[in-house]
Coordinates of C-alpha atoms and ligand atoms in Angstrom, one line a residue:
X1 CA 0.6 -5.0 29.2
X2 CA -1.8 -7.6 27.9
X3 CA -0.7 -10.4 25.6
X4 CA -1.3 -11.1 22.1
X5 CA -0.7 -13.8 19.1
X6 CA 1.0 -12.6 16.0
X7 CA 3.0 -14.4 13.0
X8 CA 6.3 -13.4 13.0
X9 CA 9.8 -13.3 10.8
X10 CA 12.3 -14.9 12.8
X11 CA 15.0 -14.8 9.8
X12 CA 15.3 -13.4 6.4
X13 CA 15.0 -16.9 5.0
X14 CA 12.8 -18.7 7.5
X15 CA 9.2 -19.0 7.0
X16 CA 7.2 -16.8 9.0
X17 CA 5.8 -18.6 12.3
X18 CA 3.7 -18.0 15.4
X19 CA 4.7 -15.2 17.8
X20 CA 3.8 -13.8 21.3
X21 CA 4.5 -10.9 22.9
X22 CA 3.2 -7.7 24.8
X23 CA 0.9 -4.9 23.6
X24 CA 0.9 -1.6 25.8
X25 CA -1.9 -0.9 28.1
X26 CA -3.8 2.0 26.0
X27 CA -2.3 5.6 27.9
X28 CA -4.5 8.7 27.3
X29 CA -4.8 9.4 23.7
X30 CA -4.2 5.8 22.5
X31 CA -7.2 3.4 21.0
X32 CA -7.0 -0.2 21.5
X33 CA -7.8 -2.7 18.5
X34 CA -8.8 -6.2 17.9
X35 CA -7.7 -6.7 14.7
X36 CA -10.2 -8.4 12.5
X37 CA -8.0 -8.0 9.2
X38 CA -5.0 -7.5 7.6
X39 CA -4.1 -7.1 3.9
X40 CA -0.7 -8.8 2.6
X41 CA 1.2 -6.0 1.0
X42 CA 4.5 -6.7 -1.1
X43 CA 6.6 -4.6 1.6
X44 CA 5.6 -6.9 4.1
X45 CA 7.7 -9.3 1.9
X46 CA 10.6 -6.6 0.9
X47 CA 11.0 -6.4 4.9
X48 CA 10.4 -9.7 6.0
X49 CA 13.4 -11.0 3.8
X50 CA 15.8 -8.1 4.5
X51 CA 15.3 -6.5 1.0
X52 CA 15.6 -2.6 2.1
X53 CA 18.2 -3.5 4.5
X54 CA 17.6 -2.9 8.7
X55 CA 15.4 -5.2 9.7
X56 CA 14.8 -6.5 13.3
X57 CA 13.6 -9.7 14.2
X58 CA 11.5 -11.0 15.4
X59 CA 9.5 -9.0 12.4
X60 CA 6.0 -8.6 12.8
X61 CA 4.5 -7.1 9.5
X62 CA 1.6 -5.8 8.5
X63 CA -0.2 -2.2 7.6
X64 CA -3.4 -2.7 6.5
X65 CA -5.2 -3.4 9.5
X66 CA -8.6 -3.2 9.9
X67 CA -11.1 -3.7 13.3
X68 CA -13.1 -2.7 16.2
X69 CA -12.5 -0.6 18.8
X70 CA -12.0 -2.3 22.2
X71 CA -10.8 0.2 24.4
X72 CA -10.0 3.5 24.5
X73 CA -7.6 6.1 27.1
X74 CA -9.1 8.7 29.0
X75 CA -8.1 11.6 26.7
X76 CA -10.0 10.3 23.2
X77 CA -12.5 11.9 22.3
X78 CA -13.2 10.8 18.4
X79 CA -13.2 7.1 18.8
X80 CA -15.1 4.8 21.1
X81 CA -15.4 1.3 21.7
X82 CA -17.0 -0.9 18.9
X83 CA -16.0 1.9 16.3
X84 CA -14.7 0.1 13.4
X85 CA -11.3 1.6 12.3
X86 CA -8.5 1.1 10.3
X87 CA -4.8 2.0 10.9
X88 CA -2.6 1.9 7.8
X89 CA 1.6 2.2 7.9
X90 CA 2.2 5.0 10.2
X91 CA 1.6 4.9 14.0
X92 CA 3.0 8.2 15.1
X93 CA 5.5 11.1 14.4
X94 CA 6.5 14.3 16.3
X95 CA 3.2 15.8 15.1
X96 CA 5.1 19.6 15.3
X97 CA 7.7 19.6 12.2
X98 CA 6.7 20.9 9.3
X99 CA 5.6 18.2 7.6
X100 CA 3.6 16.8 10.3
X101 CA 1.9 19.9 10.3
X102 CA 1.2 20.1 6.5
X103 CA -0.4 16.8 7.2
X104 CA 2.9 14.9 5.3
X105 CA 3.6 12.5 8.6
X106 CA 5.0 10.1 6.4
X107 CA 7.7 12.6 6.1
X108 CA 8.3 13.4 9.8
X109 CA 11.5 15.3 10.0
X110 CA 12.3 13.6 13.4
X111 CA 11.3 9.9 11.4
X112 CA 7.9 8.6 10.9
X113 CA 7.1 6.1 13.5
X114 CA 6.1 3.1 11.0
X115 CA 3.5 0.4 12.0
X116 CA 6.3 -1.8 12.2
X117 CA 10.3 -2.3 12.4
X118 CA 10.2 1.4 13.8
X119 CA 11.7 2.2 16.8
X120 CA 8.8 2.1 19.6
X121 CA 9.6 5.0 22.4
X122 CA 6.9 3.0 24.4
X123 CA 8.7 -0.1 24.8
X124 CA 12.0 0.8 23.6
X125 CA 12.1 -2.3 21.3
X126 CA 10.5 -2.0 17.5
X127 CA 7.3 -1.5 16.2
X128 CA 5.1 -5.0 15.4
X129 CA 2.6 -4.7 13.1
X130 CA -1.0 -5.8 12.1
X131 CA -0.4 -9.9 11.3
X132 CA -1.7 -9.6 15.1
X133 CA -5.1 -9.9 17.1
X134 CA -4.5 -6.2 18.9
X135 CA -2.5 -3.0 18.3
X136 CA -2.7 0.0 20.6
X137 CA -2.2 3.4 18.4
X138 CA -2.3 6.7 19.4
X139 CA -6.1 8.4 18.1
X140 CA -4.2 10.5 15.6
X141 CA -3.4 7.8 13.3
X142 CA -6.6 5.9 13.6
X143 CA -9.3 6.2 10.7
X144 CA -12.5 6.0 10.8
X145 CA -13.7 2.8 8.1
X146 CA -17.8 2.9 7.3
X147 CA -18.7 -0.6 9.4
X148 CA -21.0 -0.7 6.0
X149 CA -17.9 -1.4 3.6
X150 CA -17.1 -5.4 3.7
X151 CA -14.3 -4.8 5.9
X152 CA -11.8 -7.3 4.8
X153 CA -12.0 -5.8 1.1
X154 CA -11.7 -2.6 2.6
X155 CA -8.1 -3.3 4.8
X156 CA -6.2 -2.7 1.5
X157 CA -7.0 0.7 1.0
X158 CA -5.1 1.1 4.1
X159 CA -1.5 1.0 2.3
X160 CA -2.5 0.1 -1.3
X161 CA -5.3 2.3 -1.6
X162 CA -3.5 5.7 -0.3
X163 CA -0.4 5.0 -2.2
X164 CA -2.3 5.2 -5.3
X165 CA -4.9 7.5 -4.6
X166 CA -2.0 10.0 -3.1
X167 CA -0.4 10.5 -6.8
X168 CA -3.3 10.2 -8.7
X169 CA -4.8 13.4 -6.5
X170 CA -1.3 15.3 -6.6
X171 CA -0.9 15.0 -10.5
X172 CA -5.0 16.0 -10.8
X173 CA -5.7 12.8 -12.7
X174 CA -8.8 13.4 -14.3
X175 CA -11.3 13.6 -17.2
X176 CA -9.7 13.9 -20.4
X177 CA -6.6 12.3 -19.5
X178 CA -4.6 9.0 -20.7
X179 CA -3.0 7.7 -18.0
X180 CA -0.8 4.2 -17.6
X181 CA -0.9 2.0 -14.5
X182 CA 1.8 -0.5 -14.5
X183 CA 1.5 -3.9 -13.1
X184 CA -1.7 -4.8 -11.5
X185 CA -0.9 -6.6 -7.9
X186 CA -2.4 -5.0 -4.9
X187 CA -1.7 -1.3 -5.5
X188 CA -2.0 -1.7 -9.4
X189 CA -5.2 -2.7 -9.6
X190 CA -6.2 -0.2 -6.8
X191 CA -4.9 2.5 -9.4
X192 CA -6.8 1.4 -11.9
X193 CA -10.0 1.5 -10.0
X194 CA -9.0 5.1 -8.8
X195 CA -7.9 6.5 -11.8
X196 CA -11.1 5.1 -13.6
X197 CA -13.1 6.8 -11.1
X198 CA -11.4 10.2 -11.5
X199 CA -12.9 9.6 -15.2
X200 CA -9.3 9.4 -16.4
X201 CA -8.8 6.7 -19.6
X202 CA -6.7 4.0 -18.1
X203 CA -3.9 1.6 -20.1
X204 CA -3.0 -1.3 -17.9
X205 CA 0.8 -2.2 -18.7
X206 CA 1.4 -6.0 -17.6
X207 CA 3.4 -8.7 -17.8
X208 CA 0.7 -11.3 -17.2
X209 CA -1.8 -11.6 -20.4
X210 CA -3.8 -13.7 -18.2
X211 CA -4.6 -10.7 -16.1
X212 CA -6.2 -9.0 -19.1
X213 CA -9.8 -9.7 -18.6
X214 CA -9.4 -8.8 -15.0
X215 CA -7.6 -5.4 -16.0
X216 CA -10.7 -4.3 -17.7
X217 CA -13.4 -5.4 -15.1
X218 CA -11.8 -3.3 -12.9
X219 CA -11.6 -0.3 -15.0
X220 CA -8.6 -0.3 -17.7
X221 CA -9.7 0.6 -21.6
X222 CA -6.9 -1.1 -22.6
X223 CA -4.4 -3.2 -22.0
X224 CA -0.6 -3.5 -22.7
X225 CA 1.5 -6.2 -22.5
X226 CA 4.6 -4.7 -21.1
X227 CA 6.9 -7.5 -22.9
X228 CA 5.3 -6.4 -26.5
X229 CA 7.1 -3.6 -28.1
X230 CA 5.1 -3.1 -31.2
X231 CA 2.1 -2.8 -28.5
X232 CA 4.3 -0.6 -26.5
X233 CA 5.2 1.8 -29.5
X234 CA 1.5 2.5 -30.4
X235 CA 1.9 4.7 -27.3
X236 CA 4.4 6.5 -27.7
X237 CA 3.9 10.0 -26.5
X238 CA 1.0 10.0 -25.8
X239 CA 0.0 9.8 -21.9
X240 CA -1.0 12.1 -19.6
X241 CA 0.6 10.4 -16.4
X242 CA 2.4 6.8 -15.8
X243 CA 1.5 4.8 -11.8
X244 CA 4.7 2.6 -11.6
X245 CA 3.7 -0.4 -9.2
X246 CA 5.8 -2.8 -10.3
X247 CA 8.1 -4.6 -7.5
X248 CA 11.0 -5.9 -8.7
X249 CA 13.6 -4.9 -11.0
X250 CA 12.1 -3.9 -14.6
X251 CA 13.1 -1.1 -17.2
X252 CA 11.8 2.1 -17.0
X253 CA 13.4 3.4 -20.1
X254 CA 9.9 1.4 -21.6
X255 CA 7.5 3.4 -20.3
X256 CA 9.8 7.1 -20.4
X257 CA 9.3 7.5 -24.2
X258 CA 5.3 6.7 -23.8
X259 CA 5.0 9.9 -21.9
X260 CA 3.4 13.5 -23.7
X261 CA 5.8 16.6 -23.6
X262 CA 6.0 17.6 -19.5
X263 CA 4.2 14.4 -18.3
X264 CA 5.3 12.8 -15.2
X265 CA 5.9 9.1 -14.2
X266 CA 5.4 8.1 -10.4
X267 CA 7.0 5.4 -9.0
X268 CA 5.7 3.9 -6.2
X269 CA 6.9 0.4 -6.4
X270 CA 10.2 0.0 -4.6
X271 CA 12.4 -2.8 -6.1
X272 CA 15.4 -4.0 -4.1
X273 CA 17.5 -3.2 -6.7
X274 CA 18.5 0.8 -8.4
X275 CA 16.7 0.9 -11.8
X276 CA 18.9 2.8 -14.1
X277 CA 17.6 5.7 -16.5
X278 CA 18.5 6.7 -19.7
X279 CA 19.0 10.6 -19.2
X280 CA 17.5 11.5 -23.2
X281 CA 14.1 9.9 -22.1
X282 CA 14.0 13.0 -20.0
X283 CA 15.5 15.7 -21.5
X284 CA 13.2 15.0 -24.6
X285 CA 9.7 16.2 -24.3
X286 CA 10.9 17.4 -20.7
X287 CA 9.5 14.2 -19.1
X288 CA 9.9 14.0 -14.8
X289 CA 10.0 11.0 -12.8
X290 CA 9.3 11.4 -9.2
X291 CA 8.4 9.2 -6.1
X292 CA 5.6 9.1 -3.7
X293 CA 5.3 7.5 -0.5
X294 CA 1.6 6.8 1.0
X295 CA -0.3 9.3 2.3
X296 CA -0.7 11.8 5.3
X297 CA -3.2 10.5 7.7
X298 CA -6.2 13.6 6.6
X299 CA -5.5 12.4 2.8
X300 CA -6.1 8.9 3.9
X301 CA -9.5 9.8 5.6
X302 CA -10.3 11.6 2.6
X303 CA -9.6 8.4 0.3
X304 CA -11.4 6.3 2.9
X305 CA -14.5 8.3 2.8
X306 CA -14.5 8.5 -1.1
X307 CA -14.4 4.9 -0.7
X308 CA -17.4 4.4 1.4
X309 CA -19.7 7.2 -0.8
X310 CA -18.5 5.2 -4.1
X311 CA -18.3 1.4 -2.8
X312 CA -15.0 1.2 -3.9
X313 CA -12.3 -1.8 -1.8
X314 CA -10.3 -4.1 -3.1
X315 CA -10.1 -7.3 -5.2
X316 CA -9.3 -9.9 -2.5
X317 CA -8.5 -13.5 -1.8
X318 CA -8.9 -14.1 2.1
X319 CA -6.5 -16.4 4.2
X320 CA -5.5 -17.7 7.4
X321 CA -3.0 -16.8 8.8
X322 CA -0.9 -20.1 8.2
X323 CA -0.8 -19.6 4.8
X324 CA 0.6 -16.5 4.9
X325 CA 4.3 -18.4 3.4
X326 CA 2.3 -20.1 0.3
X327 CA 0.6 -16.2 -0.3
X328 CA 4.5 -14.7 -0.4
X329 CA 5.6 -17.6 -2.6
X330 CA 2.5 -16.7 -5.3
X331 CA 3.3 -12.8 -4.8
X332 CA 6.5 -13.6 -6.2
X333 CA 5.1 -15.0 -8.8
X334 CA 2.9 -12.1 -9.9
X335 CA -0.3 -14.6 -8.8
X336 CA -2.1 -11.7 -6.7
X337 CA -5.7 -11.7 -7.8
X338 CA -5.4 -8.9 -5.9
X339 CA -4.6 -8.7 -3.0
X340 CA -4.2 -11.4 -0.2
X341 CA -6.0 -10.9 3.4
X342 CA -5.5 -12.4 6.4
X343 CA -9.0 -13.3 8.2
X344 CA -7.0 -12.8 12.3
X345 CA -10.0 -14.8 13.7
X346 CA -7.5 -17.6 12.3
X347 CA -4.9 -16.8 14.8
X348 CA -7.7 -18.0 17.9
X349 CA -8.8 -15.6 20.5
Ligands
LIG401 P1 2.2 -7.0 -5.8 O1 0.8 -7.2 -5.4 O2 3.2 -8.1 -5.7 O3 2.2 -6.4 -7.3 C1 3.3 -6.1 -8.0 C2 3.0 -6.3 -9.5 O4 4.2 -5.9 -10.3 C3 2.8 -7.7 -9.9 O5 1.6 -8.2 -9.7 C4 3.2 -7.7 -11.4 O6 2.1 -7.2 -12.1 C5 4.3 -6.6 -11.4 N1 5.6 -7.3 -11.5 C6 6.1 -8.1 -10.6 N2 7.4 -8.5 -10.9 C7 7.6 -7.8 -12.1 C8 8.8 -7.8 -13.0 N3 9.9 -8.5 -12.7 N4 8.7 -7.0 -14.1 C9 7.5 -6.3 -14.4 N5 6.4 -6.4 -13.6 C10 6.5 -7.1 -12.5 O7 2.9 -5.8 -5.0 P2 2.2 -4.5 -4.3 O8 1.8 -4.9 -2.9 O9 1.2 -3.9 -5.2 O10 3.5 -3.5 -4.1 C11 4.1 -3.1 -5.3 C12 5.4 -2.3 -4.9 O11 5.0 -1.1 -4.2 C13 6.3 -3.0 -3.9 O12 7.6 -2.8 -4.2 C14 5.9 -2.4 -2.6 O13 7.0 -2.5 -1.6 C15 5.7 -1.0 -3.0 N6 4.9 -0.1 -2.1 C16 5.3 1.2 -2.1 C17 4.5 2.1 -1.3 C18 4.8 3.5 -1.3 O14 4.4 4.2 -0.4 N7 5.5 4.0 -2.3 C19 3.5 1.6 -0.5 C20 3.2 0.2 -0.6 C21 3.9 -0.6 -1.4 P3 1.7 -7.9 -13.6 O15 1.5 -9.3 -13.3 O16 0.5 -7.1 -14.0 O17 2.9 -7.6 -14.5
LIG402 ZN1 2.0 -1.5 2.0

């Protein structure tokens, strides 16, 4: 065991505050970190104040974790020390079901191991995650990040980059298509630089005009405020695809009707609260509404390596550490610009 500095949860309604504790020794197939980075993602908040229900404190959050190798086990063979890699929000599964082996760990039929608030069969506690100097993962869900990307832009992509990109690749978002990205926080805007890329034409729905000008640098044609219905209606059946981000309680039945005959709307937001759903915004023009939840690790190597060939990371805003309550307060308030990193060297060595 060897010790390491983390912020922590202690409550649901405390502010989150300094935290040690014990990381493994690496066994075999496991690759040691020093975490250089670690991207602020709106679950972290959903968890940290109880919002999905089930979480353990002390709550260590974080999955977007990016940093260099420092030591590896006797059995790895694809990683070695001074790699820079990235680990996002899975640290294991049973690797044999047959999910794992359709590369869909994140739907592990024994349960995903998450980065953390999973059960950890090493220490029998829970897993802590990435607002941490070190994490010891197992080289199977360890990516490879080119050391040539700025790296602290790059630890979104992690959890806000293959929850986007993971839809946009399943639907086959593409050239010729009008699709809608809704809300543009830290996966948001990671959509809309994704989708743009795929050569798709991209409509930013938002509830902050402010963000406008943003919305278009990174890759939106247009832009829609969400709270505008005459704005709204000039879409009506008319897209290809809809990427809901949005995490809090909002009304679908908006962004249903905007949808051409057999088009699908994702969500991969996950407010607190059920969102209800008007059943005739479905059953006319045969419209679906489906989930999606990150990525298997290959996909996210795949996303990664996109990333690197076409410079693409995130928007960021990079803190330490100790501001980590103030970023959650202006997350709430939809003042991402557009995503919030933790620089760990704050934490000390
Ligand atoms: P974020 O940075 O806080 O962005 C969320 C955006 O949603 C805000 O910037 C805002 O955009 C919009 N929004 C917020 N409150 C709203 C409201 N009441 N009505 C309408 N729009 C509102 O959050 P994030 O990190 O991108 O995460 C977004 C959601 O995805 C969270 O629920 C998170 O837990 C979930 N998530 C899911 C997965 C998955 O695998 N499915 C993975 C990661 C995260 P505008 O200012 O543009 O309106
Ligand atoms: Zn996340």
């Amino acid at each position: 065991m060897h010790p390491a500095k983390a912020f922590a949860a202690f409550s649901a309604d405390a502010p989150l505050g300094p935290f040690a504790f014990q990381r493994r020794e690496p066994g075999a197939t496991d690759v040691q970190i020093a975490i250089h980075y670690c991207g602020v993602c709106h679950s972290d908040l959903h968890h940290v104040r109880n919002e999905w229900h089930g979480t353990v404190y002390p709550c260590v959050p974080g999955h977007e974790i990016v940093g260099r190798v420092t030591a590896v086990g006797p059995s790895v063979t694809g990683f070695r020390v001074g790699d820079t890699v990235g680990v996002g929000c899975m640290v294991d599964s049973c690797h044999t079901c047959h999910n794992c082996r359709d590369g869909l760990e994140q739907f592990c039929a024994e349960g995903t191991i998450f980065t953390y608030n999973s059960p950890d069969k090493h220490t029998g506690g829970i897993t802590y995650g990435g607002y941490s100097d070190s994490v010891v993962v197992d080289q199977s869900f360890v990516l490879r990040v080119d050391p040539k990307l700025d790296l602290a832009a790059a630890a979104p992509l992690l959890c806000a980059g293959i929850t986007t990109w993971s839809p946009l690749r399943r639907w086959g978002v593409g050239k010729g298509q009008k699709v809608g990205v809704v809300g543009l926080g830290g996966l948001g805007h990671m959509g809309v630089k994704f989708a743009a890329s795929f050569g798709a034409e991209v409509v930013l729905f938002t509830t902050s005009p402010g963000k406008a000008e943003d919305a278009r640098r990174l890759g939106a044609g247009t832009v829609v405020v969400s709270k505008n219905r005459d704005e709204m209606n000039r879409h009506l059946n008319s897209f290809d695809f809809i990427l809901d981000t949005v995490s809090a309680s909002h009304d679908l039945n908006a962004y249903l009707p905007l949808l051409k005959r057999d088009a699908t709307m994702v969500l991969v937001g996950a407010p607190e609260l059920p969102l209800p759903v008007a059943a005739f915004n479905l059953i006319f023009q045969r419209h679906s509404l489906a989930g999606s939840l990150i990525g298997g690790v290959k996909e996210t190597q795949e996303m990664l390596d996109y990333c690197a060939e076409h410079k693409i990371t995130s928007d960021i805003e990079l803190i330490p550490i100790q501001k980590i309550n103030d970023a959650y307060d202006r997350m709430l308030k939809s003042d991402v610009k557009y995503r919030f990193v933790i620089d760990m060297a704050s934490l000390g060595r």
